[in-house]
Short mmCIF file of C-alpha atoms in Angstrom, two decimals:
data_model
loop_
_atom_site.label_atom_id
_atom_site.label_comp_id
_atom_site.label_asym_id
_atom_site.label_seq_id
_atom_site.Cartn_x
_atom_site.Cartn_y
_atom_site.Cartn_z
CA MET Z 30 4.21 225.06 287.56
CA LYS Z 31 7.66 224.99 285.99
CA ASP Z 32 8.38 222.80 282.97
CA LEU Z 33 4.69 222.15 282.31
CA HIS Z 34 5.33 222.50 278.59
CA ASN Z 35 7.67 219.50 278.72
CA PHE Z 36 4.89 217.37 280.17
CA VAL Z 37 2.33 218.29 277.52
CA SER Z 38 4.52 218.56 274.41
CA GLU Z 39 3.99 214.96 273.32
CA TYR Z 40 0.22 215.30 273.67
CA THR Z 41 -0.06 218.67 271.92
CA LYS Z 42 2.04 217.56 268.93
CA ASP Z 43 0.23 217.37 265.56
CA LYS Z 44 -3.09 218.70 266.88
CA LYS Z 45 -3.60 221.92 264.94
CA HIS Z 46 -7.07 222.70 266.37
CA LEU Z 47 -6.14 221.87 269.96
CA HIS Z 48 -7.30 223.72 273.05
CA LEU Z 49 -5.92 222.14 276.22
CA ALA Z 50 -6.93 223.68 279.55
CA ILE Z 51 -5.33 222.62 282.84
CA GLY Z 52 -6.20 223.45 286.44
CA ILE Z 53 -3.83 222.66 289.29
CA ILE Z 54 -5.44 222.80 292.71
CA ARG Z 55 -3.43 223.28 295.89
CA GLU Z 56 -4.27 224.41 299.40
CA GLY Z 57 -3.29 227.96 298.47
CA GLY Z 58 -5.62 228.19 295.48
CA ILE Z 59 -6.00 227.26 291.82
CA GLU Z 60 -3.58 227.88 288.95
CA TYR Z 61 -4.72 227.74 285.33
CA PHE Z 62 -2.64 226.88 282.28
CA SER Z 63 -3.56 226.54 278.62
CA PHE Z 64 -2.04 225.33 275.37
CA SER Z 65 -3.46 226.04 271.94
CA ASN Z 66 -2.31 225.20 268.43
CA ASN Z 67 -5.23 227.02 266.85
CA GLN Z 68 -4.16 229.90 264.59
CA LYS Z 69 -7.31 231.86 265.43
CA ARG Z 70 -6.94 233.90 268.60
CA SER Z 71 -9.88 233.50 270.97
CA THR Z 72 -11.16 236.29 273.21
CA ILE Z 73 -12.51 233.69 275.64
CA PRO Z 74 -10.26 233.10 278.68
CA PRO Z 75 -9.14 229.44 278.43
CA GLU Z 76 -10.34 228.62 281.94
CA HIS Z 77 -13.88 229.60 280.88
CA MET Z 78 -13.98 227.66 277.60
CA LEU Z 79 -16.55 224.86 277.70
CA PHE Z 80 -15.82 221.22 276.88
CA GLU Z 81 -17.78 217.99 276.89
CA ILE Z 82 -16.54 216.18 280.01
CA GLY Z 83 -17.93 212.77 279.05
CA SER Z 84 -17.92 210.15 281.78
CA ILE Z 85 -16.79 212.52 284.54
CA THR Z 86 -20.56 213.14 284.51
CA LYS Z 87 -20.91 209.79 286.30
CA VAL Z 88 -19.31 211.28 289.42
CA PHE Z 89 -21.93 214.02 289.45
CA THR Z 90 -24.76 211.51 289.04
CA SER Z 91 -23.45 209.54 292.03
CA ILE Z 92 -23.29 212.73 294.11
CA LEU Z 93 -26.90 213.47 293.13
CA LEU Z 94 -27.88 209.99 294.36
CA LEU Z 95 -26.20 210.63 297.73
CA GLU Z 96 -27.78 214.09 298.05
CA MET Z 97 -31.26 212.70 297.34
CA GLU Z 98 -30.59 209.90 299.82
CA ARG Z 99 -29.61 212.52 302.41
CA GLU Z 100 -33.02 214.15 301.85
CA LYS Z 101 -34.64 210.71 302.24
CA LEU Z 102 -36.18 210.83 298.76
CA LEU Z 103 -34.80 207.34 298.18
CA SER Z 104 -32.12 204.97 299.43
CA SER Z 105 -29.03 203.80 297.58
CA ASP Z 106 -30.06 200.32 298.75
CA ASP Z 107 -33.41 200.55 296.96
CA MET Z 108 -33.88 198.01 294.19
CA VAL Z 109 -34.03 199.24 290.61
CA GLY Z 110 -37.28 197.33 290.04
CA LYS Z 111 -39.04 199.72 292.42
CA PHE Z 112 -38.53 202.56 289.95
CA VAL Z 113 -39.43 200.79 286.71
CA PRO Z 114 -42.88 199.39 287.58
CA ASN Z 115 -43.77 198.96 283.90
CA VAL Z 116 -40.97 196.37 283.52
CA LYS Z 117 -41.57 192.93 285.00
CA ASN Z 118 -38.14 191.38 285.48
CA ASP Z 119 -36.96 189.71 288.68
CA TYR Z 120 -33.31 190.60 287.92
CA LEU Z 121 -34.16 194.29 288.52
CA ASN Z 122 -35.31 193.37 292.05
CA LYS Z 123 -31.78 192.12 292.82
CA VAL Z 124 -29.96 195.23 291.61
CA THR Z 125 -29.63 198.31 293.83
CA LEU Z 126 -29.14 201.97 292.95
CA LYS Z 127 -25.79 201.68 294.73
CA SER Z 128 -24.75 198.92 292.34
CA LEU Z 129 -25.56 201.19 289.37
CA ALA Z 130 -23.34 203.95 290.81
CA THR Z 131 -20.49 201.55 291.56
CA HIS Z 132 -20.65 199.56 288.30
CA THR Z 133 -21.45 196.32 290.12
CA SER Z 134 -24.96 195.69 288.77
CA GLY Z 135 -23.81 193.22 286.14
CA LEU Z 136 -25.19 195.42 283.36
CA PRO Z 137 -22.98 195.62 280.25
CA ARG Z 138 -21.19 198.75 279.03
CA LEU Z 139 -23.95 199.31 276.48
CA ALA Z 140 -27.45 197.87 276.17
CA THR Z 141 -27.57 194.90 273.80
CA ASN Z 142 -30.13 196.70 271.63
CA HIS Z 143 -27.98 199.83 271.28
CA ASN Z 144 -26.49 199.93 267.79
CA LEU Z 145 -23.73 202.56 267.79
CA ALA Z 146 -23.35 202.30 264.02
CA LYS Z 147 -26.93 203.52 263.55
CA LYS Z 148 -25.66 207.09 263.86
CA ARG Z 149 -21.92 206.88 264.20
CA SER Z 150 -21.36 210.65 264.54
CA ASN Z 151 -23.81 210.97 267.46
CA PRO Z 152 -24.32 207.39 268.67
CA TYR Z 153 -26.32 208.00 271.85
CA SER Z 154 -28.88 210.43 270.42
CA MET Z 155 -31.01 207.70 268.83
CA TYR Z 156 -31.39 205.58 271.97
CA THR Z 157 -34.78 206.27 273.56
CA GLU Z 158 -36.58 205.48 276.80
CA GLN Z 159 -38.61 202.91 274.85
CA ASP Z 160 -35.36 201.22 273.81
CA LEU Z 161 -34.22 201.19 277.44
CA THR Z 162 -37.51 199.64 278.57
CA ALA Z 163 -37.23 196.95 275.90
CA PHE Z 164 -33.67 196.14 277.00
CA LEU Z 165 -34.55 195.99 280.71
CA SER Z 166 -37.53 193.71 280.02
CA ASN Z 167 -35.21 190.86 279.02
CA ALA Z 168 -31.98 191.75 280.85
CA ASP Z 169 -30.61 189.13 283.21
CA TYR Z 170 -27.06 189.55 284.50
CA THR Z 171 -27.68 187.97 287.89
CA ASP Z 172 -24.46 185.96 287.77
CA SER Z 173 -22.40 189.17 287.44
CA ILE Z 174 -24.00 191.14 290.29
CA GLY Z 175 -21.27 192.28 292.69
CA SER Z 176 -18.49 192.09 290.11
CA PHE Z 177 -17.09 195.29 288.62
CA GLY Z 178 -18.11 195.94 285.02
CA TYR Z 179 -18.06 199.50 283.72
CA SER Z 180 -21.54 200.35 282.47
CA ASN Z 181 -22.72 203.43 280.59
CA ILE Z 182 -26.25 202.09 280.45
CA GLY Z 183 -26.19 201.44 284.21
CA VAL Z 184 -25.37 205.04 285.18
CA GLY Z 185 -27.63 206.34 282.42
CA LEU Z 186 -30.44 204.33 284.03
CA LEU Z 187 -29.52 205.75 287.44
CA GLY Z 188 -29.74 209.32 286.13
CA SER Z 189 -33.11 208.59 284.60
CA ILE Z 190 -34.41 207.14 287.89
CA LEU Z 191 -33.23 210.19 289.86
CA CYS Z 192 -35.12 212.47 287.47
CA LYS Z 193 -38.31 210.40 287.76
CA VAL Z 194 -38.19 210.25 291.57
CA SER Z 195 -37.65 214.01 291.89
CA GLY Z 196 -39.93 215.04 289.02
CA SER Z 197 -37.05 217.22 287.79
CA LYS Z 198 -34.83 217.43 284.75
CA TYR Z 199 -31.22 216.35 285.18
CA ASP Z 200 -30.00 219.95 284.85
CA GLU Z 201 -32.40 221.03 287.57
CA LEU Z 202 -31.01 218.38 289.93
CA LEU Z 203 -27.46 219.38 289.02
CA LYS Z 204 -28.15 223.03 289.80
CA LYS Z 205 -30.04 222.37 293.04
CA TYR Z 206 -27.62 219.91 294.62
CA ILE Z 207 -24.18 220.66 293.16
CA THR Z 208 -23.53 223.56 290.82
CA SER Z 209 -25.47 226.24 292.70
CA PRO Z 210 -24.08 225.37 296.17
CA LEU Z 211 -20.52 225.25 294.75
CA GLU Z 212 -21.01 228.31 292.48
CA MET Z 213 -20.20 226.28 289.39
CA ASN Z 214 -22.03 228.48 286.92
CA GLU Z 215 -20.47 226.99 283.79
CA THR Z 216 -21.60 223.38 284.23
CA ALA Z 217 -24.74 221.95 282.61
CA VAL Z 218 -26.07 219.45 280.11
CA THR Z 219 -28.07 222.03 278.16
CA LEU Z 220 -26.21 225.31 277.61
CA ASP Z 221 -27.74 228.75 277.27
CA SER Z 222 -26.86 231.03 274.34
CA GLU Z 223 -24.00 232.77 276.18
CA GLN Z 224 -22.48 229.45 277.25
CA ASN Z 225 -22.83 228.08 273.73
CA ARG Z 226 -20.57 230.86 272.46
CA ARG Z 227 -17.86 229.49 274.76
CA PHE Z 228 -18.49 225.84 273.83
CA LEU Z 229 -15.55 224.59 271.77
CA ASN Z 230 -15.72 222.53 268.62
CA GLY Z 231 -14.60 218.97 269.22
CA HIS Z 232 -12.19 216.98 267.07
CA ALA Z 233 -11.60 213.28 266.47
CA SER Z 234 -8.11 211.89 267.02
CA THR Z 235 -7.43 212.53 263.32
CA GLY Z 236 -8.17 216.26 263.69
CA LYS Z 237 -11.51 216.06 261.91
CA ARG Z 238 -14.20 218.29 263.41
CA VAL Z 239 -17.07 216.21 264.79
CA PRO Z 240 -20.59 217.03 266.04
CA HIS Z 241 -21.27 217.60 269.70
CA TRP Z 242 -22.93 214.61 271.33
CA ASP Z 243 -26.55 214.48 272.47
CA LEU Z 244 -26.64 211.82 275.19
CA SER Z 245 -30.44 211.59 275.42
CA ILE Z 246 -31.37 208.87 277.98
CA HIS Z 247 -27.64 208.50 278.82
CA GLU Z 248 -27.22 212.12 279.99
CA GLY Z 249 -26.44 210.98 283.54
CA ALA Z 250 -23.58 208.88 282.17
CA GLY Z 251 -21.87 211.50 280.02
CA GLY Z 252 -23.93 214.57 279.12
CA ILE Z 253 -22.32 217.39 281.13
CA LYS Z 254 -20.37 220.28 279.61
CA SER Z 255 -18.07 222.28 281.86
CA SER Z 256 -14.95 224.45 282.12
CA VAL Z 257 -11.61 223.93 283.80
CA ASN Z 258 -12.61 226.75 286.17
CA ASP Z 259 -15.73 224.90 287.35
CA LEU Z 260 -14.14 221.45 287.57
CA SER Z 261 -11.26 222.94 289.57
CA LEU Z 262 -13.84 224.35 291.98
CA PHE Z 263 -15.37 220.87 292.17
CA VAL Z 264 -11.99 219.28 292.98
CA GLN Z 265 -11.34 222.03 295.53
CA ALA Z 266 -14.68 221.26 297.21
CA ASN Z 267 -13.68 217.58 297.42
CA LEU Z 268 -10.49 218.60 299.23
CA ASN Z 269 -12.19 220.86 301.78
CA ASP Z 270 -14.97 220.59 304.34
CA ASP Z 271 -16.14 224.19 304.27
CA ASN Z 272 -18.74 223.95 301.49
CA PRO Z 273 -22.49 223.22 301.59
CA ILE Z 274 -22.23 219.65 300.25
CA ALA Z 275 -19.02 218.65 302.02
CA SER Z 276 -20.60 215.76 303.94
CA THR Z 277 -21.96 214.21 300.74
CA LEU Z 278 -18.67 214.62 298.90
CA GLN Z 279 -16.83 213.03 301.83
CA LYS Z 280 -19.24 210.08 301.75
CA SER Z 281 -18.38 209.51 298.09
CA HIS Z 282 -14.71 209.15 299.11
CA ILE Z 283 -15.38 206.28 301.52
CA PRO Z 284 -14.67 202.89 299.94
CA ILE Z 285 -17.44 200.30 299.95
CA TRP Z 286 -16.56 196.61 299.92
CA ILE Z 287 -18.63 195.01 297.16
CA GLY Z 288 -17.99 191.50 295.90
CA ASN Z 289 -14.23 191.14 296.20
CA SER Z 290 -13.06 194.75 295.89
CA ASN Z 291 -13.47 198.29 297.18
CA ARG Z 292 -15.71 200.54 295.10
CA HIS Z 293 -16.77 204.19 295.41
CA PHE Z 294 -19.83 206.21 294.51
CA GLY Z 295 -18.69 207.44 291.10
CA TRP Z 296 -14.95 207.59 291.67
CA GLY Z 297 -12.12 205.38 290.54
CA GLU Z 298 -9.32 204.72 293.04
CA ASP Z 299 -5.62 204.31 292.34
CA LYS Z 300 -2.16 204.84 293.85
CA LEU Z 301 0.47 207.26 292.61
CA LEU Z 302 3.83 207.49 294.41
CA ASP Z 303 2.23 205.41 297.17
CA LYS Z 304 -0.45 208.06 297.63
CA GLY Z 305 -4.11 207.23 297.20
CA ILE Z 306 -5.89 209.19 294.51
CA LEU Z 307 -9.52 209.41 293.48
CA TRP Z 308 -10.06 210.12 289.80
CA HIS Z 309 -12.27 209.89 286.75
CA ASN Z 310 -11.84 210.49 283.06
CA GLY Z 311 -14.12 211.11 280.12
CA GLY Z 312 -14.16 210.81 276.38
CA SER Z 313 -16.58 211.63 273.59
CA ALA Z 314 -16.20 211.84 269.81
CA GLY Z 315 -14.46 215.20 270.09
CA PHE Z 316 -13.27 215.67 273.68
CA ASN Z 317 -11.14 214.05 276.39
CA SER Z 318 -11.03 214.88 280.10
CA TYR Z 319 -9.32 213.82 283.31
CA LEU Z 320 -9.39 214.88 286.94
CA ALA Z 321 -7.77 213.49 290.07
CA PHE Z 322 -6.98 214.51 293.62
CA ASN Z 323 -5.14 213.37 296.74
CA LYS Z 324 -6.81 214.28 300.03
CA GLU Z 325 -3.75 213.79 302.23
CA LEU Z 326 -1.64 216.42 300.43
CA ARG Z 327 -4.75 218.40 299.40
CA VAL Z 328 -3.80 218.65 295.74
CA GLY Z 329 -5.66 217.95 292.53
CA ILE Z 330 -5.57 218.36 288.77
CA VAL Z 331 -8.03 218.88 285.90
CA LEU Z 332 -7.27 218.53 282.18
CA LEU Z 333 -9.76 219.26 279.39
CA SER Z 334 -9.01 218.78 275.70
CA ASN Z 335 -11.08 219.33 272.57
CA TYR Z 336 -9.45 216.28 270.93
CA SER Z 337 -10.77 212.78 271.36
CA PHE Z 338 -8.49 209.76 271.72
CA PHE Z 339 -10.47 207.88 269.05
CA SER Z 340 -12.30 208.36 265.78
CA ASN Z 341 -15.85 207.29 265.02
CA SER Z 342 -15.07 206.94 261.34
CA LEU Z 343 -14.23 203.47 260.03
CA MET Z 344 -12.23 205.10 257.23
CA ASP Z 345 -10.15 207.01 259.81
CA TYR Z 346 -9.54 203.74 261.64
CA TYR Z 347 -8.31 201.96 258.50
CA VAL Z 348 -6.07 204.89 257.55
CA ALA Z 349 -4.59 204.95 261.09
CA GLN Z 350 -3.93 201.20 260.92
CA LEU Z 351 -2.20 201.65 257.56
CA ILE Z 352 0.00 204.43 258.97
CA LYS Z 353 0.81 202.25 261.98
CA TRP Z 354 1.79 199.37 259.68
CA ILE Z 355 4.04 201.60 257.54
CA THR Z 356 5.72 203.55 260.36
CA LYS Z 357 5.67 200.79 263.01
CA LYS Z 358 4.47 203.49 265.46
CA GLU Z 359 1.20 204.22 267.20
CA PRO Z 360 -0.41 207.42 265.84
CA SER Z 361 0.48 210.19 268.31
CA GLN Z 362 -2.99 211.73 268.05
CA GLY Z 363 -4.59 208.70 269.69
CA THR Z 364 -3.16 209.32 273.16
CA MET Z 365 -5.56 209.62 276.08
CA ILE Z 366 -5.18 212.79 278.14
CA ASP Z 367 -4.91 210.56 281.25
CA VAL Z 368 -1.29 209.76 280.38
CA THR Z 369 -0.34 213.45 280.42
CA GLY Z 370 -2.43 214.11 283.52
CA LEU Z 371 -0.77 211.32 285.49
CA LYS Z 372 2.71 212.60 284.61
CA ILE Z 373 1.87 216.12 285.76
CA PHE Z 374 0.10 214.91 288.89
CA GLU Z 375 3.03 212.67 289.79
CA ALA Z 376 5.33 215.73 289.59
CA ILE Z 377 2.90 217.70 291.79
CA LEU Z 378 2.74 214.94 294.40
CA SER Z 379 6.50 214.62 294.36
CA SER Z 380 7.01 218.35 294.94
CA GLU Z 381 4.44 218.43 297.74
CA LYS Z 382 6.06 215.46 299.51
CA SER Z 383 9.56 216.94 299.39
#
């Protein structure tokens, strides 16, 4: 793609450890691009470098739900209470698995007993199944059922339920239903030793190197690591009907009217140049990700960065606020990769339409 550097220059500025990998998917195939400010030359092809993909994981968890429903192991209309028999709470008998996947369960973004400050550098690693059980025992968000409210704990709970029903680990479900059929061999929660050598260090928005996240009970909400090669294959599969899980992927594209709006299994929906797009993004302490596609023009995009758009450090936050006050400008490092992705994707859509 011509002039791609112009689209990414603002994002890449002032990020000396940056690795940015981009995949552009068209009917004719996939093109890869990369931008790096790191002085050390890597022998790893950029399209095979591994990143935390954060909340893009939620799309995969929703696809797993639909695949297990196709095999009649459960129904997306089953109530959550059915799968947590040790918790006696009538609210859970009003909430469906579908509502967890579509963020319409009423559950908050985080459980009320989840203290992120307990381990700021790896805030999900300390939250256990016992903590989840304690939260669900008293949870009551009945009044919000049917309304959209983005929930990490909701999709984390869904992933946990899918594992319990199948008697499998999340990675085993991922491999059986998605990554093996689509030949996505670089996508997993737990990496092997060879994959770990390709797993990049992550950086906060300030450039500080940060630990990789362990999502623990939230793995279904944000635990996957992947490459731009694999996620481009995933987007490509969503644009075509000649793959083993095409019918399930197509089902995830169909809007469902819930409450007063259309929702999807896992996906967000938007319009760009009057064209409908399905998308998701992700962010962790050291990574940022974005993917989107348009089915009509059969095009898509993936961006993976080893820079977060935020910092977990309170000191970093205060320093950034001081800089903002002095310069009257937002710190450039704090930009979400979505902004860059949308600009590039708009140019792609425009060229395909003309």
